[in-house]
CSV table of C-alpha atoms in Angstrom, one decimal:
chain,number,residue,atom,x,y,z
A,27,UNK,CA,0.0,0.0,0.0
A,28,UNK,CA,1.2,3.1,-0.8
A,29,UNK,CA,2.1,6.0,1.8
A,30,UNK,CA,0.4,9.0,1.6
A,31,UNK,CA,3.9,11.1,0.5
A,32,UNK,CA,4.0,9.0,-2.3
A,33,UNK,CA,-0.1,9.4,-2.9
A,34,UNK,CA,-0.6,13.2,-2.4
A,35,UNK,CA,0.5,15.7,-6.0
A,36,UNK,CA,2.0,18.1,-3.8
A,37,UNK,CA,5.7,18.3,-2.4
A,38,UNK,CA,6.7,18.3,1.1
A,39,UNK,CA,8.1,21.1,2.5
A,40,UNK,CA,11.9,20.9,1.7
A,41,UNK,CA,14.1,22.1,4.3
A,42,UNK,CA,13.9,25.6,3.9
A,43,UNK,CA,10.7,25.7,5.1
A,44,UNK,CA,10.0,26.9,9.2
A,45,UNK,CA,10.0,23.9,11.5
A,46,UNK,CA,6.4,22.6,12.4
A,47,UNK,CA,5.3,22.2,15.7
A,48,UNK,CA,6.4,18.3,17.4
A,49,UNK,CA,2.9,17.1,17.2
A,50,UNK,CA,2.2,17.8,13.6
A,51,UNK,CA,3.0,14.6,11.0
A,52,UNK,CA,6.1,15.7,8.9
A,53,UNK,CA,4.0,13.9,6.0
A,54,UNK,CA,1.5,16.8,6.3
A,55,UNK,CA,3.6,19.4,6.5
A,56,UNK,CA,3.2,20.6,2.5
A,57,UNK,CA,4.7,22.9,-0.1
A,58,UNK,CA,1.5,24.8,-1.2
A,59,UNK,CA,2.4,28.3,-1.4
A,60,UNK,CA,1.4,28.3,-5.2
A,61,UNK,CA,-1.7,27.8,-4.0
A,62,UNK,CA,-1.4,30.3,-1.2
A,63,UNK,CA,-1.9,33.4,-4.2
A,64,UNK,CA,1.5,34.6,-3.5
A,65,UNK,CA,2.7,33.2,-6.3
A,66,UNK,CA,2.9,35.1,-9.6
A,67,UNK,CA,1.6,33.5,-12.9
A,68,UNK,CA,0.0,34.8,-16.2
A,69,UNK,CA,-3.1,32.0,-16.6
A,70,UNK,CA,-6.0,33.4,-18.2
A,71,UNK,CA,-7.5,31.4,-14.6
A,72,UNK,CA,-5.0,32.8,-12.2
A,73,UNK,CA,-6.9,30.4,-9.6
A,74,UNK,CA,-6.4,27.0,-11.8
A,75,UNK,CA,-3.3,26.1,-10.2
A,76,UNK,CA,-5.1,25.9,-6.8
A,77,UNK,CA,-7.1,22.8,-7.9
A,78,UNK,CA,-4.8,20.6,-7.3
A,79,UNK,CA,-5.3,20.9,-3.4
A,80,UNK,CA,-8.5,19.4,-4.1
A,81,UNK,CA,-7.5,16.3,-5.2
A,82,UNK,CA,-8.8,13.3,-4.2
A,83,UNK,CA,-5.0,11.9,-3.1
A,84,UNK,CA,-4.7,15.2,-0.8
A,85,UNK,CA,-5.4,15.3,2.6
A,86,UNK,CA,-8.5,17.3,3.9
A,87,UNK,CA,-6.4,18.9,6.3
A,88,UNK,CA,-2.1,19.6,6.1
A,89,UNK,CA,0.3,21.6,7.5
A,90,UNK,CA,1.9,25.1,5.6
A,91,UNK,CA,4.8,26.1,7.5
A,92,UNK,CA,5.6,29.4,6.7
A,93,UNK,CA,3.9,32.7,8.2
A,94,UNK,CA,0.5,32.9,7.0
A,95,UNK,CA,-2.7,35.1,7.3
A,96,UNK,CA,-1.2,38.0,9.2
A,97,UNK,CA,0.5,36.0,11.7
A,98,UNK,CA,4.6,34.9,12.5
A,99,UNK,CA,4.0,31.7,11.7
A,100,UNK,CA,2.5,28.6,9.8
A,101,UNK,CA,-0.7,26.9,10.2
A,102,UNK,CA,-3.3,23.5,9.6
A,103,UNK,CA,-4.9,24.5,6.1
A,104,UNK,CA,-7.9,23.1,4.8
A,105,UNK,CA,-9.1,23.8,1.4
A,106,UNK,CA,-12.4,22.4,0.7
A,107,UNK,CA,-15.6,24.5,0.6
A,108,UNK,CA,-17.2,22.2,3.6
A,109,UNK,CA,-14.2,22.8,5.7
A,110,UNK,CA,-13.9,26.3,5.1
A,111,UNK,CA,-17.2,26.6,6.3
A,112,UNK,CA,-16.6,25.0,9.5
A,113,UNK,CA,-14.0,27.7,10.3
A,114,UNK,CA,-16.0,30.5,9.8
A,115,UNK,CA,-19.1,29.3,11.5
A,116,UNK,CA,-17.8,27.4,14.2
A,117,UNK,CA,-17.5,30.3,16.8
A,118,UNK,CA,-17.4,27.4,19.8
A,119,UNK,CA,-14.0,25.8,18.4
A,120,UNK,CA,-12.6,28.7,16.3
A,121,UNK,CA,-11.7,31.7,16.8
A,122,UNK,CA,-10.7,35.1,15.4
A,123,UNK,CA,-8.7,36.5,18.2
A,124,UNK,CA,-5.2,37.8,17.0
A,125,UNK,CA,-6.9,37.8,13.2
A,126,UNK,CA,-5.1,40.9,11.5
A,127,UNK,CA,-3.5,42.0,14.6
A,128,UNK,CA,-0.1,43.2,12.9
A,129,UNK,CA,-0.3,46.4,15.2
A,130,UNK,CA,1.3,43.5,18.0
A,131,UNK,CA,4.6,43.8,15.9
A,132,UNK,CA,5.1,47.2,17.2
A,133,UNK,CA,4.7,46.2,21.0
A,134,UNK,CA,0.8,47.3,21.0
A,135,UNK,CA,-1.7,45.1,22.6
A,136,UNK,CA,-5.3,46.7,21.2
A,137,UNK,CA,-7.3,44.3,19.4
A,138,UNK,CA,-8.3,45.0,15.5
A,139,UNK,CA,-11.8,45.2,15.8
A,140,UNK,CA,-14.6,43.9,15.2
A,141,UNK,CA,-12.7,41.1,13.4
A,142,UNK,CA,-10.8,40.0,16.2
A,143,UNK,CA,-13.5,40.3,18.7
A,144,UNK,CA,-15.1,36.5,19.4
A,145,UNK,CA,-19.0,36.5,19.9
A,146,UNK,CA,-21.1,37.8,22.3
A,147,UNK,CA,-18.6,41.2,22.4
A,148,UNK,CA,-18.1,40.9,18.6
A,149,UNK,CA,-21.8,41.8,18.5
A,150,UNK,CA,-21.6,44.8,20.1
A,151,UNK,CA,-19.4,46.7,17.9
A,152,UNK,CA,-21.3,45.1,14.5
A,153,UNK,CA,-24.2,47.0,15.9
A,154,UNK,CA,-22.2,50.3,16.7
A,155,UNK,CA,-20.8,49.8,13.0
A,156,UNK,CA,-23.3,48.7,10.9
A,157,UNK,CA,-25.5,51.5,10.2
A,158,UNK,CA,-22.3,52.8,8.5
A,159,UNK,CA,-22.4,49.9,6.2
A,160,UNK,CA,-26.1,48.8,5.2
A,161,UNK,CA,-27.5,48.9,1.7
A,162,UNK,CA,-29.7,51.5,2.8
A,163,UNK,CA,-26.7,53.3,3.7
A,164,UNK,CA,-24.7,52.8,0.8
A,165,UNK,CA,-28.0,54.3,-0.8
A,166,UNK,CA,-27.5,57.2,0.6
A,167,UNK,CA,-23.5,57.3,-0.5
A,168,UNK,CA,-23.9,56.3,-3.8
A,169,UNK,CA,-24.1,59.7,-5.2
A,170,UNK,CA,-20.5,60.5,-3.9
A,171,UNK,CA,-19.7,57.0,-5.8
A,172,UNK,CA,-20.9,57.7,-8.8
A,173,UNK,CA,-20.0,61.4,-8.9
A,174,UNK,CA,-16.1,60.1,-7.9
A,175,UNK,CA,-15.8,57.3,-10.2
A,176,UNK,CA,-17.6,59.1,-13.1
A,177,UNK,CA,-15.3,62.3,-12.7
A,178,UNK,CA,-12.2,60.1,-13.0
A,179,UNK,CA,-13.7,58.2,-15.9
A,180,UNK,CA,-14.9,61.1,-17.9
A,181,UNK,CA,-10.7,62.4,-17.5
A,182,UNK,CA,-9.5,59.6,-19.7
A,183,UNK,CA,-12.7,58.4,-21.9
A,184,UNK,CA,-11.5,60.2,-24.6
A,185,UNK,CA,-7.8,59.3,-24.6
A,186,UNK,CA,-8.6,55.8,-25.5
A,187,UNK,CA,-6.1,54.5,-23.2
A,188,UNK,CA,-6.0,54.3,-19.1
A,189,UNK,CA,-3.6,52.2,-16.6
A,190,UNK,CA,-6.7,50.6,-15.1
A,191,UNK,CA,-4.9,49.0,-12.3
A,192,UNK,CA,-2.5,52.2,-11.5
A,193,UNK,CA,-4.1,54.9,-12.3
A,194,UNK,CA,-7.9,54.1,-11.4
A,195,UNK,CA,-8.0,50.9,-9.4
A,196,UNK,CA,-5.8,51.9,-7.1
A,197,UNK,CA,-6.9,55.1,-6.9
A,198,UNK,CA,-11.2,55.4,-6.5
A,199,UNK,CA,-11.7,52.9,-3.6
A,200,UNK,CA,-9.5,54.7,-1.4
A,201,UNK,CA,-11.1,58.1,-3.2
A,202,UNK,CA,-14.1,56.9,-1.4
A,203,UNK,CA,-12.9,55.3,1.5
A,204,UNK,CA,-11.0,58.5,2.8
A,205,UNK,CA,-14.8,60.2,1.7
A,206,UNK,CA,-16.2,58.0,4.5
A,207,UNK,CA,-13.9,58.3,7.2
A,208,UNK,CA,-13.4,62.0,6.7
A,209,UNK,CA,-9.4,61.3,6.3
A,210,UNK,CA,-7.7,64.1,4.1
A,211,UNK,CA,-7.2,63.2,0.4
A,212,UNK,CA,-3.4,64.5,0.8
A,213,UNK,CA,-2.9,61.3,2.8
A,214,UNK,CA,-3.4,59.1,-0.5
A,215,UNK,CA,0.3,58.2,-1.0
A,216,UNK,CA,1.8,58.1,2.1
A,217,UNK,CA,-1.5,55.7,3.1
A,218,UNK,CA,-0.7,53.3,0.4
A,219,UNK,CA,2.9,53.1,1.2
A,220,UNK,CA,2.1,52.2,5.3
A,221,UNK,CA,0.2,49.9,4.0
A,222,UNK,CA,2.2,48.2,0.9
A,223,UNK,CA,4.9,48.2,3.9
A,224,UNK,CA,2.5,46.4,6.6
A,225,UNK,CA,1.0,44.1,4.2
A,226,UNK,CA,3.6,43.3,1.5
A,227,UNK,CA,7.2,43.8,2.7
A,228,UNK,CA,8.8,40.8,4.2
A,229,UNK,CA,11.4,43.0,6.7
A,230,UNK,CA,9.4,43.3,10.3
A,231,UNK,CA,11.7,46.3,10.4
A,232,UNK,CA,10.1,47.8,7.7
A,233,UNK,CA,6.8,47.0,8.8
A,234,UNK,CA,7.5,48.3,12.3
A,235,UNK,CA,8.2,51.4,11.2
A,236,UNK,CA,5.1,51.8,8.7
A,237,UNK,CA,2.8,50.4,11.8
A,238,UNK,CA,4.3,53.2,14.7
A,239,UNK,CA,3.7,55.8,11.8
A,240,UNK,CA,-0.1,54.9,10.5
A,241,UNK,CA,-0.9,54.6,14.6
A,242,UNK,CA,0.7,57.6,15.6
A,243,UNK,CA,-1.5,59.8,12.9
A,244,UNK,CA,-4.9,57.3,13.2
A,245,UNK,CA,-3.9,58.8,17.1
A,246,UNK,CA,-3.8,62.2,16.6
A,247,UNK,CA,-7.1,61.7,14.1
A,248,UNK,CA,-9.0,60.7,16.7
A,249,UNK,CA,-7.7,63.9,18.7
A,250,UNK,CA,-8.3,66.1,15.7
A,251,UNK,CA,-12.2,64.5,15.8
A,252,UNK,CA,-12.7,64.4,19.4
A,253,UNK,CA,-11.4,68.4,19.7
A,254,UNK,CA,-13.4,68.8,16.6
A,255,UNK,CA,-16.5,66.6,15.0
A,256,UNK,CA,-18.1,66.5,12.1
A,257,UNK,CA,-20.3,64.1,10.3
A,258,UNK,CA,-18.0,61.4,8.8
A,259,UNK,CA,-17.7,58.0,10.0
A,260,UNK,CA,-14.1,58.8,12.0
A,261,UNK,CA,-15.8,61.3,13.9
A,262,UNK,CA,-18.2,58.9,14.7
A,263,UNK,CA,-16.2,56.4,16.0
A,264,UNK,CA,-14.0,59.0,17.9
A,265,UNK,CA,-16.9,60.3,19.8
A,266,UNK,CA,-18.8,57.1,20.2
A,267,UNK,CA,-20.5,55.0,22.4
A,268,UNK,CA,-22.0,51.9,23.2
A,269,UNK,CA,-25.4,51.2,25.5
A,270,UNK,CA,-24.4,54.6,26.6
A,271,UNK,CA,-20.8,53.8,27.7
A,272,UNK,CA,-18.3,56.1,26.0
A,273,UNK,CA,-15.3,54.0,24.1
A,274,UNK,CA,-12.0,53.6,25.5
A,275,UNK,CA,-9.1,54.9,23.7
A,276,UNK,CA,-8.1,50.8,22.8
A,277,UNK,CA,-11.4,50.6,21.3
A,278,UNK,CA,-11.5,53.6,19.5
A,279,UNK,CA,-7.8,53.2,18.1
A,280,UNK,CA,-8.7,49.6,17.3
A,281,UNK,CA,-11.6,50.2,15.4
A,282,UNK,CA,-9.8,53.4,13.5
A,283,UNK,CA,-7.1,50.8,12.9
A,284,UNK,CA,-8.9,47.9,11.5
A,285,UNK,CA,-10.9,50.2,9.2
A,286,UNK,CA,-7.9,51.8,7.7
A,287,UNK,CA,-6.3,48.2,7.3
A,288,UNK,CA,-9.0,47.0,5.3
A,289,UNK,CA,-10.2,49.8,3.4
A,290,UNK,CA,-7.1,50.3,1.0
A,291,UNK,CA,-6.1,47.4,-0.8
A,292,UNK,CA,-9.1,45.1,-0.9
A,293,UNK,CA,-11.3,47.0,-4.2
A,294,UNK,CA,-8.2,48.2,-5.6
A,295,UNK,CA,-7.2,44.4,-6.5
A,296,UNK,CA,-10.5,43.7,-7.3
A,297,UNK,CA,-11.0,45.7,-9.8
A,298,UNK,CA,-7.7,45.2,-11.6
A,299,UNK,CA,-8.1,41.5,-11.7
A,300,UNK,CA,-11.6,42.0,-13.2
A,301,UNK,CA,-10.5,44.6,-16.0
A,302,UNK,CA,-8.1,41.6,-16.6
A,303,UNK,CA,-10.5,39.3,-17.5
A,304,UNK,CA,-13.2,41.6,-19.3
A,305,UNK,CA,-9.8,43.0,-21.8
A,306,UNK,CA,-9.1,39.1,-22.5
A,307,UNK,CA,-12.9,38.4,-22.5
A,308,UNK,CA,-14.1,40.5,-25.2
A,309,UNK,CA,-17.6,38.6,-25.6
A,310,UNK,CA,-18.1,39.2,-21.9
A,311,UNK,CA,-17.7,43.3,-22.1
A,312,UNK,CA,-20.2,42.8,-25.0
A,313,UNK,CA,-22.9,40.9,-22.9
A,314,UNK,CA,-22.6,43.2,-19.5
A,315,UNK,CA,-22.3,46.5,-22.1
A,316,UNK,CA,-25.3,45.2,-23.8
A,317,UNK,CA,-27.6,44.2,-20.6
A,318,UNK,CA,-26.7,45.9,-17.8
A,319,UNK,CA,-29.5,43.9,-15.7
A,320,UNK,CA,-26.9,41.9,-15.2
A,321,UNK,CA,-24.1,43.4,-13.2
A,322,UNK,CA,-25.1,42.7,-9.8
A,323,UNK,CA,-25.0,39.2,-10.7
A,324,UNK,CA,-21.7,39.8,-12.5
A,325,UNK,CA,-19.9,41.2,-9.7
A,326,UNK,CA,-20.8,38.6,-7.3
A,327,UNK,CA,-19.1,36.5,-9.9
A,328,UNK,CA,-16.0,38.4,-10.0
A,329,UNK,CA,-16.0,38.3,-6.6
A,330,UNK,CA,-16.2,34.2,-6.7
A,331,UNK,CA,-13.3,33.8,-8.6
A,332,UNK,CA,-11.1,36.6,-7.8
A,333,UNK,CA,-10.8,35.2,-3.6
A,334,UNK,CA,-8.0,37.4,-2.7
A,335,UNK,CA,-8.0,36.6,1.1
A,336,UNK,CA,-6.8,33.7,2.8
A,337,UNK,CA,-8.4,33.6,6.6
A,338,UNK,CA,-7.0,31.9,9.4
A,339,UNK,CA,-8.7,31.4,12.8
A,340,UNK,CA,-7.0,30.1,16.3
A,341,UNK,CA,-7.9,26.7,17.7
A,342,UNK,CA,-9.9,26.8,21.2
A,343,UNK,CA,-9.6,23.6,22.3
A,344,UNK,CA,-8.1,20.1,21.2
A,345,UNK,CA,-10.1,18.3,18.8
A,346,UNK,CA,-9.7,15.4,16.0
A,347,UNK,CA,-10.5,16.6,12.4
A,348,UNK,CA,-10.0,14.4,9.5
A,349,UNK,CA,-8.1,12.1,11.4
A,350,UNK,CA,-5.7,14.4,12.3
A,351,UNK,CA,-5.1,15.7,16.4
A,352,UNK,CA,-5.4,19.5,16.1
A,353,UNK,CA,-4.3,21.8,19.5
A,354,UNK,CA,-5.3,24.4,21.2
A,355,UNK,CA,-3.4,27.1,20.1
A,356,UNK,CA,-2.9,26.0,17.0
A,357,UNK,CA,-3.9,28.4,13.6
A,358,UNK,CA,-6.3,27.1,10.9
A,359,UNK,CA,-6.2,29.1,7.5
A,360,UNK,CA,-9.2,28.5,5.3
A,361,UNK,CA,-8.2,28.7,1.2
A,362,UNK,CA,-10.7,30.8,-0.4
A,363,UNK,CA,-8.6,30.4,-3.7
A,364,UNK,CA,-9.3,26.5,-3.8
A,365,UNK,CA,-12.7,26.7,-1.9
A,366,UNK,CA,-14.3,29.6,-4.3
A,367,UNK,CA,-13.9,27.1,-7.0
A,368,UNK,CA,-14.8,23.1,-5.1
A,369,UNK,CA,-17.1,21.6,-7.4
A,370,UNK,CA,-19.0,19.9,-4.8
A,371,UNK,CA,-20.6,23.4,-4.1
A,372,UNK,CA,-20.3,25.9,-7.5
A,373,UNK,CA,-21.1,23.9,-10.6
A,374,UNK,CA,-18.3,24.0,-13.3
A,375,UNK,CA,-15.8,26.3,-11.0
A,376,UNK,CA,-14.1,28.0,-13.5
A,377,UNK,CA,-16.5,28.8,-15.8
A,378,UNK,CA,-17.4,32.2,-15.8
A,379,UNK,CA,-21.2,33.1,-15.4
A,380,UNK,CA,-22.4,36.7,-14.7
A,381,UNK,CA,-25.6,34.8,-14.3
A,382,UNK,CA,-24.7,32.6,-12.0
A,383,UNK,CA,-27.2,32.0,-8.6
A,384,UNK,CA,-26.9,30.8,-5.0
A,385,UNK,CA,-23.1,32.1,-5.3
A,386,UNK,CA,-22.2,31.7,-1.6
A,387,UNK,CA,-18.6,32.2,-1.9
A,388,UNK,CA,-15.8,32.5,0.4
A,389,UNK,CA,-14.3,36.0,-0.8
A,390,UNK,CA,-15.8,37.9,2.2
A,391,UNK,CA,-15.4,35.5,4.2
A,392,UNK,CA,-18.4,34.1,6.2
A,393,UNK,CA,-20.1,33.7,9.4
A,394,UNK,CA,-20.6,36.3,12.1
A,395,UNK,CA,-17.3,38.0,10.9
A,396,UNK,CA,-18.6,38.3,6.6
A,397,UNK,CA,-16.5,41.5,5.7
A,398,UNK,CA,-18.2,44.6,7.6
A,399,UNK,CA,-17.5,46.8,4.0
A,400,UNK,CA,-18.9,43.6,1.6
A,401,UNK,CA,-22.2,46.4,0.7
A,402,UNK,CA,-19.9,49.5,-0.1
A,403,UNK,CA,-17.3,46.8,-1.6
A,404,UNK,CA,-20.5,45.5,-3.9
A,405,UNK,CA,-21.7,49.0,-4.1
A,406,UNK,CA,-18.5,50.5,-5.9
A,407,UNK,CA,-18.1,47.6,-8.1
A,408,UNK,CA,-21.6,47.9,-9.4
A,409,UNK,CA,-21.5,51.6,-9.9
A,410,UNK,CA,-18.0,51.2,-11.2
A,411,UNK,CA,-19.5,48.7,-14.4
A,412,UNK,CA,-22.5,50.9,-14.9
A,413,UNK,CA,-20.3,54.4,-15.4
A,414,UNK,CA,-18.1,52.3,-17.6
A,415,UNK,CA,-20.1,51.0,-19.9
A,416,UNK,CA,-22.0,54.1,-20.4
A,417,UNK,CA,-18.9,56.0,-20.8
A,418,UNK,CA,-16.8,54.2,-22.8
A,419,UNK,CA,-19.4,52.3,-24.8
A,420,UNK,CA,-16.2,51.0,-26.7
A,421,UNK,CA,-14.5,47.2,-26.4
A,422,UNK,CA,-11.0,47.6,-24.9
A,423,UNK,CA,-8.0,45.1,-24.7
A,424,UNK,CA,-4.7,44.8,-22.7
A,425,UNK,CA,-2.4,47.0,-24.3
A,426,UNK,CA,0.2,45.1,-26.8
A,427,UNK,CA,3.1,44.0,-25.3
A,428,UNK,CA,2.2,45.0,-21.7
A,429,UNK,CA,2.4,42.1,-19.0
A,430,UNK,CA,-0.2,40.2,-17.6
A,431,UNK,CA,1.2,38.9,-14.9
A,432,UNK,CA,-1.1,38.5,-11.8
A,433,UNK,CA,-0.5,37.6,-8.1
A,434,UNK,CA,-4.0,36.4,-7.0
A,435,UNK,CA,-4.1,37.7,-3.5
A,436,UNK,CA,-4.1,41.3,-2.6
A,437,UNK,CA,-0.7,41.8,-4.5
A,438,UNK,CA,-3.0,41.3,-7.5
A,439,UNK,CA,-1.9,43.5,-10.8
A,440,UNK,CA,0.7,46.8,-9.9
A,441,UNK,CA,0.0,47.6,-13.7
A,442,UNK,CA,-2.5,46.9,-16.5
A,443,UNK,CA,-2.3,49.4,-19.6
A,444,UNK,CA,-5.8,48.8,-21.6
A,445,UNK,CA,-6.4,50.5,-24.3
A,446,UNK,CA,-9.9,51.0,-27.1
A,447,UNK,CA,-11.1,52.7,-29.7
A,448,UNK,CA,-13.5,55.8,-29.2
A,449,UNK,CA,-13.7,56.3,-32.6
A,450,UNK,CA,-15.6,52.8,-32.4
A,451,UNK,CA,-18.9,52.0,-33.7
């Protein structure tokens, strides 16, 4: 009988690779960061070489040893949708505490919240946040969308040329996010580059230094809003309160924080992956350009197969899963870019279908912690398609000779020159 090293399509971990803790099987301890979207390809299906994870001669559950999901250091992995599941909704055996908490790198001890806030408390702050973040809210904002993403559109429509990824991808989502919080627009580039630092570079130096800086001025925001308020969502939070309790300072730099964190990057990759597939999709612009009923639809399906996010939650308590001893203390990362596309749940993964229904994908996560922004998220991408199509009614393409290349995470595209006609028919 053969051994499961010799059964399973993916490497072990060579010896390069962190050591795993004692009580994890060295025969589960895998080589899957290509499946991990860190690593760069040009596939028309960025996502495709994640299927392999899902093979029937690879365990349900293995080991990645390298740091993962925010944290110093590796974690179990599982990687099909029923299992992903498990981690989000299981609130009694997993849990989000320490999820995002990079701000511990520079010696601080404040939660990110809500997200790493575990149920009942969690609750709490969802309520203080949410009106921020319904659709009926996001009714109510999506005349600054519009007016923002139409007023960048209309500045290139006629050029016939735009670097969607650099020049408006990256740009508009944080346009609007600084909108909500009421942070000044000068703060665009030094924002980004805190965050590329925090997120991206692999120096804890580097990222130190970016974290005591974004703190120290999310810090004196709060002051700023506290000596002065207004009606933006940072002064809200600044000034809040909760079942008539005013917020400490932890809680008000922690939700400041966690905002800021996740309000930069997430839209901007988004949107450059999904410009990707539209310039190498020409019958696909055609059919959303030609029946716009669909983009709602569409954009959930962009969201489905664009998963830039990989999760992780912390282990409460021993338990056996799939046959393997799991401890408490241990991480669990849940692989949105195999899990968006599991056959058992989404019927032919990687086809494309701006019509598709029931599309419960992983992309915002799930469970009591779904992403707080996934309306305004939905909301810009919507708005984003309709102003598009109505204002450059013409089929575009990548640019010749530019690259393609694409890291499917938040890394995503740094540069995507596309390029139509407007003298078109």
């Amino acid at each position: 009988m053969t051994s499961l090293a010799e059964r399973c399509p993916v490497a072990r971990a060579g010896a390069d690779a962190p050591p795993a803790p004692a009580h994890v099987p060295p025969d589960l301890v895998l080589d899957t960061r290509f499946a991990a979207g860190i690593v760069p390809n040009d596939l028309a299906e960025p996502y495709r070489p994640m299927d392999v994870v899902r093979d029937e001669a690879f365990p349900r559950i293995h080991y990645y040893p390298w740091p993962i999901s925010g944290n110093r250091h590796g974690a179990w992995v599982v990687t099909r949708y029923e299992d992903i599941r498990r981690v989000y909704e299981d609130n009694e055996l997993f849990s989000s505490e320490g999820v995002a908490q990079f701000q511990a790198l520079a010696g601080e001890t404040f939660p990110s919240i809500p997200l790493g806030i575990d149920p009942p408390d969690h609750g709490r702050y969802r309520k203080f946040l949410n009106p921020w973040f319904t659709p009926v809210a996001m009714n109510a904002r999506e005349p600054r969308i519009r007016e923002i993403i139409g007023g960048m559109i209309d500045q290139f429509a006629d050029r016939g040329e735009v670097d969607i990824a650099y020049d408006f991808g990256r740009v508009f989502p944080v346009r609007v996010f600084l909108d909500l919080m009421g942070f000044p627009f000068t703060m665009f580039d030094q924002f980004l580059d805190w965050e590329f630092a925090i997120l991206h570079d692999d120096r804890i130096d580097k990222k130190v230094e970016a974290l005591t800086a974004v703190l120290a001025y999310l810090r004196g925001f709060i002051a700023d809003k506290q000596a002065s308020p207004d009606a933006n969502l940072g002064s809200y939070i600044a000034n809040g309160s909760i079942d008539g309790v005013p917020l400490t300072d932890d809680e008000k730099i922690g939700i400041t924080w966690f905002l800021w964190l996740g309000g930069l990057d997430t839209v901007a990759s988004t949107v450059s992956q999904m410009f990707r597939r539209f310039a190498m999709h020409p019958q696909l612009q055609k059919r959303i350009r030609e029946d716009k009923s669909l983009i709602n639809s569409a954009v959930e399906e962009f969201l489905r197969t664009q998963p830039l996010v990989n999760s992780g939650r912390k282990v409460k308590r021993d338990f056996e899963w799939h046959g393997v001893q799991i401890k408490a203390g241990d991480w669990v990362t849940a692989f949105n870019t195999s899990g968006n596309f599991d056959p058992q749940q989404f019927e032919c993964p990687h086809q494309f279908d701006p019509e598709r229904r029931n599309n419960r994908h992983f992309t915002l996560a799930g469970g009591v912690h779904i992403c707080l922004g996934a309306h305004l998220a939905r909301r810009e991408l919507r708005v984003l398609l309709d102003e598009w199509f109505t204002r450059i009614p013409y089929e575009f393409r990548v640019r010749e000779g530019a690259d393609t290349t694409v890291v499917p995470s938040l890394l995503s595209i740094r540069n995507l020159p596309i390029v139509w006609d407007c003298k078109a028919a």
